[in-house]
Tab-separated table of N, CA and C in Angstrom:
chain	number	residue	atom	x	y	z
A	1	MET	N	-5.646	-60.769	201.673
A	1	MET	CA	-6.713	-61.067	202.615
A	1	MET	C	-8.096	-60.837	202.006
A	2	VAL	N	-8.178	-59.906	201.035
A	2	VAL	CA	-9.454	-59.524	200.444
A	2	VAL	C	-9.259	-59.293	198.957
A	3	LYS	N	-10.262	-59.651	198.165
A	3	LYS	CA	-10.207	-59.419	196.721
A	3	LYS	C	-11.398	-58.576	196.293
A	4	VAL	N	-11.136	-57.665	195.355
A	4	VAL	CA	-12.217	-56.884	194.768
A	4	VAL	C	-13.218	-57.850	194.156
A	5	GLY	N	-14.505	-57.611	194.420
A	5	GLY	CA	-15.568	-58.451	193.886
A	5	GLY	C	-16.080	-59.499	194.857
A	6	GLU	N	-15.326	-59.782	195.922
A	6	GLU	CA	-15.787	-60.756	196.918
A	6	GLU	C	-16.974	-60.194	197.693
A	7	SER	N	-17.794	-61.081	198.200
A	7	SER	CA	-18.930	-60.643	199.010
A	7	SER	C	-18.471	-60.298	200.423
A	8	ARG	N	-19.230	-59.427	201.069
A	8	ARG	CA	-18.934	-59.052	202.453
A	8	ARG	C	-18.912	-60.290	203.345
A	9	ASP	N	-19.845	-61.219	203.135
A	9	ASP	CA	-19.896	-62.428	203.969
A	9	ASP	C	-18.617	-63.249	203.842
A	10	VAL	N	-18.100	-63.379	202.627
A	10	VAL	CA	-16.855	-64.128	202.417
A	10	VAL	C	-15.698	-63.411	203.108
A	11	VAL	N	-15.617	-62.079	202.928
A	11	VAL	CA	-14.550	-61.294	203.557
A	11	VAL	C	-14.592	-61.471	205.069
A	12	GLU	N	-15.776	-61.288	205.656
A	12	GLU	CA	-15.877	-61.325	207.111
A	12	GLU	C	-15.731	-62.726	207.680
A	13	SER	N	-16.006	-63.746	206.884
A	13	SER	CA	-15.753	-65.106	207.366
A	13	SER	C	-14.250	-65.356	207.456
A	14	ARG	N	-13.480	-64.645	206.646
A	14	ARG	CA	-12.030	-64.803	206.624
A	14	ARG	C	-11.327	-63.900	207.636
A	15	ILE	N	-11.737	-62.615	207.743
A	15	ILE	CA	-10.978	-61.682	208.579
A	15	ILE	C	-11.740	-61.178	209.802
A	16	GLY	N	-12.998	-61.559	209.934
A	16	GLY	CA	-13.777	-61.136	211.090
A	16	GLY	C	-14.620	-59.911	210.800
A	17	ALA	N	-15.378	-59.508	211.800
A	17	ALA	CA	-16.283	-58.362	211.674
A	17	ALA	C	-15.486	-57.058	211.698
A	18	PRO	N	-16.055	-55.983	211.134
A	18	PRO	CA	-15.371	-54.699	211.186
A	18	PRO	C	-15.298	-54.167	212.613
A	19	MET	N	-14.449	-53.174	212.814
A	19	MET	CA	-14.240	-52.596	214.144
A	19	MET	C	-15.483	-51.860	214.642
A	20	HIS	N	-16.267	-51.319	213.726
A	20	HIS	CA	-17.460	-50.555	214.099
A	20	HIS	C	-18.700	-51.364	213.737
A	21	PRO	N	-19.687	-51.399	214.605
A	21	PRO	CA	-20.889	-52.198	214.321
A	21	PRO	C	-21.682	-51.638	213.140
A	22	GLY	N	-22.515	-52.474	212.576
A	22	GLY	CA	-23.357	-52.069	211.455
A	22	GLY	C	-22.813	-52.553	210.136
A	23	ARG	N	-23.557	-52.258	209.087
A	23	ARG	CA	-23.165	-52.701	207.754
A	23	ARG	C	-23.030	-51.505	206.820
A	24	SER	N	-22.195	-50.566	207.223
A	24	SER	CA	-21.922	-49.386	206.420
A	24	SER	C	-21.250	-49.795	205.113
A	25	SER	N	-21.352	-48.936	204.107
A	25	SER	CA	-20.694	-49.235	202.836
A	25	SER	C	-19.169	-49.157	202.963
A	26	ARG	N	-18.689	-48.539	204.018
A	26	ARG	CA	-17.248	-48.435	204.272
A	26	ARG	C	-16.974	-49.034	205.651
A	27	ALA	N	-16.101	-50.029	205.694
A	27	ALA	CA	-15.841	-50.746	206.936
A	27	ALA	C	-14.335	-50.818	207.205
A	28	VAL	N	-13.973	-50.659	208.481
A	28	VAL	CA	-12.578	-50.712	208.913
A	28	VAL	C	-12.373	-52.017	209.669
A	29	TYR	N	-11.301	-52.743	209.314
A	29	TYR	CA	-11.020	-54.044	209.919
A	29	TYR	C	-9.697	-53.986	210.675
A	30	ASP	N	-9.685	-54.596	211.847
A	30	ASP	CA	-8.507	-54.633	212.709
A	30	ASP	C	-7.598	-55.773	212.271
A	31	THR	N	-6.905	-55.554	211.176
A	31	THR	CA	-5.986	-56.544	210.609
A	31	THR	C	-4.592	-55.912	210.570
A	32	ASP	N	-3.592	-56.681	210.208
A	32	ASP	CA	-2.243	-56.141	210.058
A	32	ASP	C	-1.740	-56.477	208.658
A	33	PRO	N	-1.685	-55.481	207.785
A	33	PRO	CA	-2.011	-54.082	207.998
A	33	PRO	C	-3.526	-53.852	208.069
A	34	MET	N	-3.912	-52.706	208.632
A	34	MET	CA	-5.332	-52.370	208.769
A	34	MET	C	-5.957	-52.198	207.379
A	35	LEU	N	-7.163	-52.728	207.222
A	35	LEU	CA	-7.880	-52.619	205.956
A	35	LEU	C	-9.103	-51.731	206.107
A	36	VAL	N	-9.351	-50.909	205.104
A	36	VAL	CA	-10.589	-50.149	204.990
A	36	VAL	C	-11.199	-50.602	203.664
A	37	ILE	N	-12.399	-51.153	203.756
A	37	ILE	CA	-13.043	-51.725	202.569
A	37	ILE	C	-14.316	-50.962	202.257
A	38	THR	N	-14.469	-50.606	200.993
A	38	THR	CA	-15.695	-49.977	200.517
A	38	THR	C	-16.479	-51.036	199.756
A	39	TYR	N	-17.750	-51.192	200.144
A	39	TYR	CA	-18.627	-52.177	199.516
A	39	TYR	C	-19.608	-51.481	198.585
A	40	ARG	N	-19.932	-52.151	197.482
A	40	ARG	CA	-20.978	-51.677	196.572
A	40	ARG	C	-22.335	-51.946	197.217
A	41	GLU	N	-23.385	-51.462	196.581
A	41	GLU	CA	-24.737	-51.694	197.088
A	41	GLU	C	-25.075	-53.177	197.176
A	42	ASP	N	-24.467	-53.999	196.300
A	42	ASP	CA	-24.749	-55.440	196.314
A	42	ASP	C	-23.890	-56.198	197.326
A	43	GLU	N	-23.176	-55.429	198.208
A	43	GLU	CA	-22.370	-56.010	199.286
A	43	GLU	C	-21.114	-56.734	198.788
A	44	THR	N	-20.616	-56.347	197.604
A	44	THR	CA	-19.343	-56.887	197.132
A	44	THR	C	-18.279	-55.804	197.260
A	45	VAL	N	-17.037	-56.235	197.382
A	45	VAL	CA	-15.916	-55.317	197.574
A	45	VAL	C	-15.698	-54.489	196.310
A	46	GLU	N	-15.702	-53.162	196.496
A	46	GLU	CA	-15.419	-52.242	195.397
A	46	GLU	C	-13.990	-51.718	195.474
A	47	LEU	N	-13.531	-51.425	196.700
A	47	LEU	CA	-12.230	-50.810	196.913
A	47	LEU	C	-11.640	-51.328	198.215
A	48	VAL	N	-10.336	-51.617	198.199
A	48	VAL	CA	-9.609	-52.018	199.405
A	48	VAL	C	-8.515	-50.987	199.627
A	49	GLU	N	-8.464	-50.424	200.829
A	49	GLU	CA	-7.420	-49.468	201.183
A	49	GLU	C	-6.579	-50.059	202.307
A	50	ILE	N	-5.266	-49.944	202.143
A	50	ILE	CA	-4.327	-50.518	203.099
A	50	ILE	C	-3.407	-49.401	203.564
A	51	GLY	N	-3.318	-49.208	204.867
A	51	GLY	CA	-2.470	-48.156	205.418
A	51	GLY	C	-1.075	-48.654	205.725
A	52	TYR	N	-0.183	-47.706	205.987
A	52	TYR	CA	1.191	-48.044	206.362
A	52	TYR	C	1.210	-48.480	207.831
A	53	GLY	N	2.327	-49.049	208.218
A	53	GLY	CA	2.505	-49.453	209.612
A	53	GLY	C	2.269	-50.931	209.780
A	54	GLY	N	2.915	-51.491	210.761
A	54	GLY	CA	2.796	-52.940	210.936
A	54	GLY	C	3.447	-53.617	209.744
A	55	GLU	N	2.719	-54.479	209.107
A	55	GLU	CA	3.229	-55.153	207.918
A	55	GLU	C	3.050	-54.234	206.717
A	56	GLU	N	4.134	-53.932	206.015
A	56	GLU	CA	4.056	-53.017	204.874
A	56	GLU	C	3.551	-53.750	203.630
A	57	VAL	N	3.179	-52.974	202.609
A	57	VAL	CA	2.579	-53.498	201.388
A	57	VAL	C	3.633	-53.551	200.283
A	58	PHE	N	3.665	-54.678	199.561
A	58	PHE	CA	4.613	-54.876	198.466
A	58	PHE	C	3.870	-55.227	197.186
A	59	PHE	N	4.457	-54.863	196.050
A	59	PHE	CA	3.968	-55.265	194.736
A	59	PHE	C	5.181	-55.628	193.900
A	60	GLU	N	5.215	-56.861	193.410
A	60	GLU	CA	6.330	-57.367	192.598
A	60	GLU	C	7.687	-57.045	193.242
A	61	GLY	N	7.775	-57.252	194.543
A	61	GLY	CA	9.026	-57.063	195.261
A	61	GLY	C	9.333	-55.628	195.649
A	62	VAL	N	8.493	-54.682	195.261
A	62	VAL	CA	8.710	-53.273	195.591
A	62	VAL	C	7.874	-52.920	196.815
A	63	GLN	N	8.526	-52.423	197.861
A	63	GLN	CA	7.789	-51.967	199.037
A	63	GLN	C	7.078	-50.679	198.661
A	64	LEU	N	5.753	-50.661	198.832
A	64	LEU	CA	4.952	-49.507	198.443
A	64	LEU	C	4.747	-48.518	199.581
A	65	THR	N	4.446	-49.008	200.766
A	65	THR	CA	4.094	-48.125	201.876
A	65	THR	C	5.307	-47.774	202.726
A	66	TYR	N	5.193	-46.620	203.394
A	66	TYR	CA	6.199	-46.107	204.306
A	66	TYR	C	7.566	-45.957	203.632
A	67	ARG	N	7.514	-45.371	202.418
A	67	ARG	CA	8.714	-45.025	201.647
A	67	ARG	C	8.432	-43.704	200.949
A	68	PHE	N	9.481	-43.056	200.467
A	68	PHE	CA	9.283	-41.833	199.706
A	68	PHE	C	8.565	-42.166	198.398
A	69	MET	N	7.538	-41.388	198.107
A	69	MET	CA	6.706	-41.647	196.937
A	69	MET	C	7.528	-41.643	195.647
A	70	ASP	N	8.431	-40.684	195.485
A	70	ASP	CA	9.230	-40.626	194.263
A	70	ASP	C	10.064	-41.889	194.074
A	71	ASP	N	10.584	-42.451	195.165
A	71	ASP	CA	11.371	-43.682	195.070
A	71	ASP	C	10.495	-44.856	194.634
A	72	VAL	N	9.293	-44.934	195.182
A	72	VAL	CA	8.374	-46.017	194.822
A	72	VAL	C	7.994	-45.902	193.350
A	73	VAL	N	7.642	-44.691	192.913
A	73	VAL	CA	7.259	-44.480	191.512
A	73	VAL	C	8.417	-44.851	190.591
A	74	ALA	N	9.633	-44.458	190.944
A	74	ALA	CA	10.807	-44.778	190.114
A	74	ALA	C	11.037	-46.287	190.021
A	75	GLU	N	10.913	-46.996	191.138
A	75	GLU	CA	11.112	-48.453	191.108
A	75	GLU	C	10.029	-49.144	190.293
A	76	LEU	N	8.788	-48.702	190.441
A	76	LEU	CA	7.702	-49.305	189.652
A	76	LEU	C	7.894	-48.998	188.169
A	77	ALA	N	8.322	-47.780	187.843
A	77	ALA	CA	8.579	-47.419	186.442
A	77	ALA	C	9.696	-48.285	185.864
A	78	ALA	N	10.729	-48.552	186.656
A	78	ALA	CA	11.827	-49.414	186.201
A	78	ALA	C	11.318	-50.826	185.910
A	79	GLY	N	10.242	-51.222	186.589
A	79	GLY	CA	9.635	-52.524	186.352
A	79	GLY	C	8.587	-52.500	185.245
A	80	GLY	N	8.454	-51.348	184.569
A	80	GLY	CA	7.536	-51.253	183.433
A	80	GLY	C	6.138	-50.755	183.769
A	81	HIS	N	5.941	-50.216	184.962
A	81	HIS	CA	4.610	-49.741	185.361
A	81	HIS	C	4.545	-48.223	185.267
A	82	ARG	N	3.658	-47.731	184.406
A	82	ARG	CA	3.486	-46.294	184.184
A	82	ARG	C	2.623	-45.699	185.286
A	83	ALA	N	3.102	-44.604	185.863
A	83	ALA	CA	2.375	-43.902	186.916
A	83	ALA	C	1.482	-42.833	186.307
A	84	VAL	N	0.226	-42.794	186.754
A	84	VAL	CA	-0.706	-41.748	186.343
A	84	VAL	C	-0.980	-40.896	187.579
A	85	PRO	N	-0.548	-39.623	187.552
A	85	PRO	CA	-0.703	-38.793	188.751
A	85	PRO	C	-2.155	-38.398	189.013
A	86	PHE	N	-2.489	-38.241	190.278
A	86	PHE	CA	-3.745	-37.625	190.692
A	86	PHE	C	-3.427	-36.773	191.912
A	87	ASP	N	-4.407	-36.110	192.483
A	87	ASP	CA	-4.136	-35.075	193.482
A	87	ASP	C	-3.280	-35.513	194.669
A	88	ILE	N	-3.424	-36.725	195.160
A	88	ILE	CA	-2.659	-37.135	196.344
A	88	ILE	C	-1.734	-38.325	196.096
A	89	GLY	N	-1.521	-38.686	194.824
A	89	GLY	CA	-0.647	-39.824	194.566
A	89	GLY	C	-0.581	-40.211	193.109
A	90	PHE	N	-0.459	-41.521	192.884
A	90	PHE	CA	-0.324	-42.064	191.532
A	90	PHE	C	-1.103	-43.363	191.437
A	91	SER	N	-1.724	-43.585	190.283
A	91	SER	CA	-2.381	-44.874	190.032
A	91	SER	C	-1.567	-45.643	189.000
A	92	PHE	N	-1.757	-46.963	189.000
A	92	PHE	CA	-0.987	-47.854	188.136
A	92	PHE	C	-1.929	-48.839	187.463
A	93	GLU	N	-1.613	-49.199	186.225
A	93	GLU	CA	-2.459	-50.057	185.393
A	93	GLU	C	-2.879	-51.374	186.046
A	94	PRO	N	-2.026	-52.035	186.817
A	94	PRO	CA	-2.495	-53.298	187.399
A	94	PRO	C	-3.727	-53.163	188.301
A	95	GLY	N	-4.090	-51.914	188.672
A	95	GLY	CA	-5.284	-51.722	189.488
A	95	GLY	C	-4.989	-51.358	190.932
A	96	PHE	N	-4.049	-50.433	191.121
A	96	PHE	CA	-3.811	-49.934	192.471
A	96	PHE	C	-3.300	-48.507	192.396
A	97	ALA	N	-3.379	-47.825	193.508
A	97	ALA	CA	-2.864	-46.463	193.615
A	97	ALA	C	-2.110	-46.334	194.928
A	98	ILE	N	-1.087	-45.498	194.925
A	98	ILE	CA	-0.375	-45.155	196.151
A	98	ILE	C	-0.737	-43.711	196.475
A	99	PHE	N	-0.825	-43.403	197.769
A	99	PHE	CA	-1.236	-42.053	198.116
A	99	PHE	C	-0.578	-41.575	199.405
A	100	SER	N	-0.605	-40.249	199.557
A	100	SER	CA	-0.120	-39.596	200.776
A	100	SER	C	-1.114	-38.517	201.157
A	101	MET	N	-1.542	-38.546	202.398
A	101	MET	CA	-2.422	-37.502	202.926
A	101	MET	C	-1.581	-36.422	203.612
A	102	SER	N	-0.262	-36.530	203.472
A	102	SER	CA	0.699	-35.585	204.053
A	102	SER	C	0.634	-35.535	205.577
A	103	SER	N	0.281	-36.658	206.178
A	103	SER	CA	0.300	-36.716	207.635
A	103	SER	C	1.667	-37.153	208.155
A	104	LEU	N	2.506	-37.689	207.280
A	104	LEU	CA	3.876	-38.039	207.639
A	104	LEU	C	4.824	-37.061	206.955
A	105	SER	N	5.883	-36.711	207.638
A	105	SER	CA	6.877	-35.825	207.037
A	105	SER	C	8.094	-36.630	206.603
A	106	ALA	N	8.916	-36.007	205.779
A	106	ALA	CA	10.127	-36.668	205.290
A	106	ALA	C	11.038	-37.089	206.437
A	107	SER	N	11.001	-36.367	207.545
A	107	SER	CA	11.876	-36.706	208.678
A	107	SER	C	11.520	-38.049	209.312
A	108	GLU	N	10.327	-38.561	209.025
A	108	GLU	CA	9.945	-39.900	209.505
A	108	GLU	C	10.883	-40.963	208.931
A	109	LEU	N	11.324	-40.730	207.678
A	109	LEU	CA	12.188	-41.701	207.002
A	109	LEU	C	13.644	-41.259	206.925
A	110	ASP	N	13.851	-39.960	206.971
A	110	ASP	CA	15.198	-39.413	206.835
A	110	ASP	C	15.455	-38.434	207.969
A	111	PRO	N	16.188	-38.857	209.003
A	111	PRO	CA	16.438	-37.987	210.156
A	111	PRO	C	17.161	-36.685	209.779
A	112	GLU	N	17.811	-36.667	208.616
A	112	GLU	CA	18.533	-35.474	208.154
A	112	GLU	C	17.611	-34.487	207.429
A	113	ALA	N	16.361	-34.866	207.195
A	113	ALA	CA	15.435	-34.020	206.439
A	113	ALA	C	15.092	-32.756	207.218
A	114	SER	N	14.994	-31.661	206.482
A	114	SER	CA	14.606	-30.393	207.112
A	114	SER	C	13.088	-30.367	207.304
A	115	ALA	N	12.618	-29.443	208.098
A	115	ALA	CA	11.186	-29.335	208.391
A	115	ALA	C	10.367	-29.023	207.142
A	116	ASP	N	10.982	-28.385	206.147
A	116	ASP	CA	10.243	-28.036	204.923
A	116	ASP	C	10.568	-28.962	203.742
A	117	ASP	N	11.122	-30.126	204.027
A	117	ASP	CA	11.443	-31.108	202.981
A	117	ASP	C	10.146	-31.506	202.278
A	118	PRO	N	10.056	-31.340	200.950
A	118	PRO	CA	8.797	-31.591	200.237
A	118	PRO	C	8.528	-33.059	199.882
A	119	ARG	N	9.457	-33.951	200.172
A	119	ARG	CA	9.249	-35.354	199.781
A	119	ARG	C	8.035	-35.933	200.510
A	120	ARG	N	7.172	-36.585	199.717
A	120	ARG	CA	5.978	-37.205	200.300
A	120	ARG	C	6.258	-38.666	200.625
A	121	VAL	N	5.647	-39.135	201.710
A	121	VAL	CA	5.775	-40.520	202.151
A	121	VAL	C	4.487	-41.251	201.771
A	122	VAL	N	4.617	-42.430	201.170
A	122	VAL	CA	3.430	-43.218	200.820
A	122	VAL	C	2.800	-43.720	202.111
A	123	GLU	N	1.561	-43.310	202.335
A	123	GLU	CA	0.843	-43.666	203.555
A	123	GLU	C	-0.167	-44.780	203.336
A	124	GLY	N	-0.456	-45.086	202.083
A	124	GLY	CA	-1.417	-46.144	201.840
A	124	GLY	C	-1.490	-46.550	200.385
A	125	VAL	N	-2.188	-47.666	200.184
A	125	VAL	CA	-2.406	-48.229	198.858
A	125	VAL	C	-3.899	-48.502	198.719
A	126	SER	N	-4.455	-48.113	197.585
A	126	SER	CA	-5.846	-48.422	197.258
A	126	SER	C	-5.844	-49.431	196.125
A	127	ILE	N	-6.705	-50.436	196.232
A	127	ILE	CA	-6.762	-51.487	195.224
A	127	ILE	C	-8.174	-51.541	194.655
A	128	ALA	N	-8.255	-51.425	193.337
A	128	ALA	CA	-9.524	-51.480	192.610
A	128	ALA	C	-9.177	-51.600	191.127
A	129	PRO	N	-10.165	-51.884	190.282
A	129	PRO	CA	-9.875	-51.873	188.840
A	129	PRO	C	-9.317	-50.505	188.439
A	130	PHE	N	-8.409	-50.468	187.469
A	130	PHE	CA	-7.719	-49.243	187.073
A	130	PHE	C	-8.693	-48.107	186.762
A	131	ASP	N	-9.798	-48.399	186.110
A	131	ASP	CA	-10.780	-47.372	185.753
A	131	ASP	C	-11.331	-46.640	186.973
A	132	TYR	N	-11.318	-47.285	188.114
A	132	TYR	CA	-11.812	-46.664	189.347
A	132	TYR	C	-11.034	-45.381	189.652
A	133	PHE	N	-9.752	-45.349	189.311
A	133	PHE	CA	-8.878	-44.241	189.677
A	133	PHE	C	-8.823	-43.119	188.644
A	134	ARG	N	-9.396	-43.319	187.469
A	134	ARG	CA	-9.293	-42.277	186.448
A	134	ARG	C	-10.237	-41.121	186.758
A	135	GLU	N	-9.873	-39.963	186.269
A	135	GLU	CA	-10.706	-38.775	186.448
A	135	GLU	C	-11.955	-38.919	185.582
A	136	PRO	N	-13.122	-38.552	186.097
A	136	PRO	CA	-14.331	-38.635	185.266
A	136	PRO	C	-14.294	-37.594	184.154
A	137	THR	N	-14.942	-37.920	183.043
A	137	THR	CA	-15.041	-36.967	181.938
A	137	THR	C	-16.096	-35.920	182.286
A	138	GLN	N	-16.084	-34.820	181.560
A	138	GLN	CA	-17.082	-33.774	181.780
A	138	GLN	C	-18.483	-34.332	181.548
A	139	GLU	N	-18.633	-35.186	180.534
A	139	GLU	CA	-19.931	-35.798	180.243
A	139	GLU	C	-20.408	-36.674	181.404
A	140	GLU	N	-19.491	-37.434	182.004
A	140	GLU	CA	-19.856	-38.282	183.142
A	140	GLU	C	-20.278	-37.436	184.345
A	141	ILE	N	-19.589	-36.333	184.564
A	141	ILE	CA	-19.945	-35.446	185.674
A	141	ILE	C	-21.339	-34.865	185.448
A	142	GLU	N	-21.594	-34.395	184.232
A	142	GLU	CA	-22.901	-33.812	183.914
A	142	GLU	C	-24.012	-34.848	184.051
A	143	ALA	N	-23.764	-36.069	183.600
A	143	ALA	CA	-24.765	-37.140	183.718
A	143	ALA	C	-25.031	-37.456	185.188
A	144	TYR	N	-23.987	-37.459	185.994
A	144	TYR	CA	-24.143	-37.710	187.427
A	144	TYR	C	-25.004	-36.620	188.068
A	145	VAL	N	-24.706	-35.373	187.746
A	145	VAL	CA	-25.465	-34.248	188.314
A	145	VAL	C	-26.925	-34.343	187.877
A	146	ARG	N	-27.179	-34.626	186.596
A	146	ARG	CA	-28.562	-34.780	186.113
A	146	ARG	C	-29.277	-35.909	186.849
A	147	GLY	N	-28.580	-37.013	187.070
A	147	GLY	CA	-29.177	-38.147	187.788
A	147	GLY	C	-29.523	-37.789	189.215
A	148	ARG	N	-28.636	-37.071	189.899
A	148	ARG	CA	-28.899	-36.636	191.280
A	148	ARG	C	-30.086	-35.665	191.344
A	149	GLN	N	-30.146	-34.761	190.358
A	149	GLN	CA	-31.243	-33.808	190.315
A	149	GLN	C	-32.564	-34.518	190.068
A	150	ALA	N	-32.556	-35.500	189.166
A	150	ALA	CA	-33.768	-36.257	188.869
A	150	ALA	C	-34.212	-37.068	190.091
A	151	ALA	N	-33.256	-37.622	190.814
A	151	ALA	CA	-33.585	-38.442	191.979
A	151	ALA	C	-34.174	-37.601	193.106
A	152	SER	N	-33.763	-36.336	193.201
A	152	SER	CA	-34.262	-35.492	194.276
A	152	SER	C	-35.577	-34.802	193.929
A	153	SER	N	-36.024	-34.925	192.687
A	153	SER	CA	-37.282	-34.282	192.255
A	153	SER	C	-38.491	-35.082	192.645
């Protein structure tokens, strides 16, 4: 429904206006599945986030959302996609990440799961260029802090 780099006007001509009025850099759209889009300052799509529920998200035949994260990572790895871990999920070279905010428990998918079952459920997919998901270097962090300090002076 949306591609990274498209203009907000093109996106909204296709899927309609966001649920909340205004032109915030982050907009939520009442689509199936629901989309949360982050726009750059130039009003082009920087990041697309897709939640679970309704129509699930697939990549190369692998269902990404509303499944156990370890199962999704294993299937993608079997297809040749290397997972790079980050705090709430994994990113993949084609330019997407799967994540869990831990709002769903394992019992959502497995009625036999105990209350303390540690398996995470994929709650969403983020789509952006692969570099978007990498951890910043110490030099990049320092440059960012210097830039913020200079801007506030």
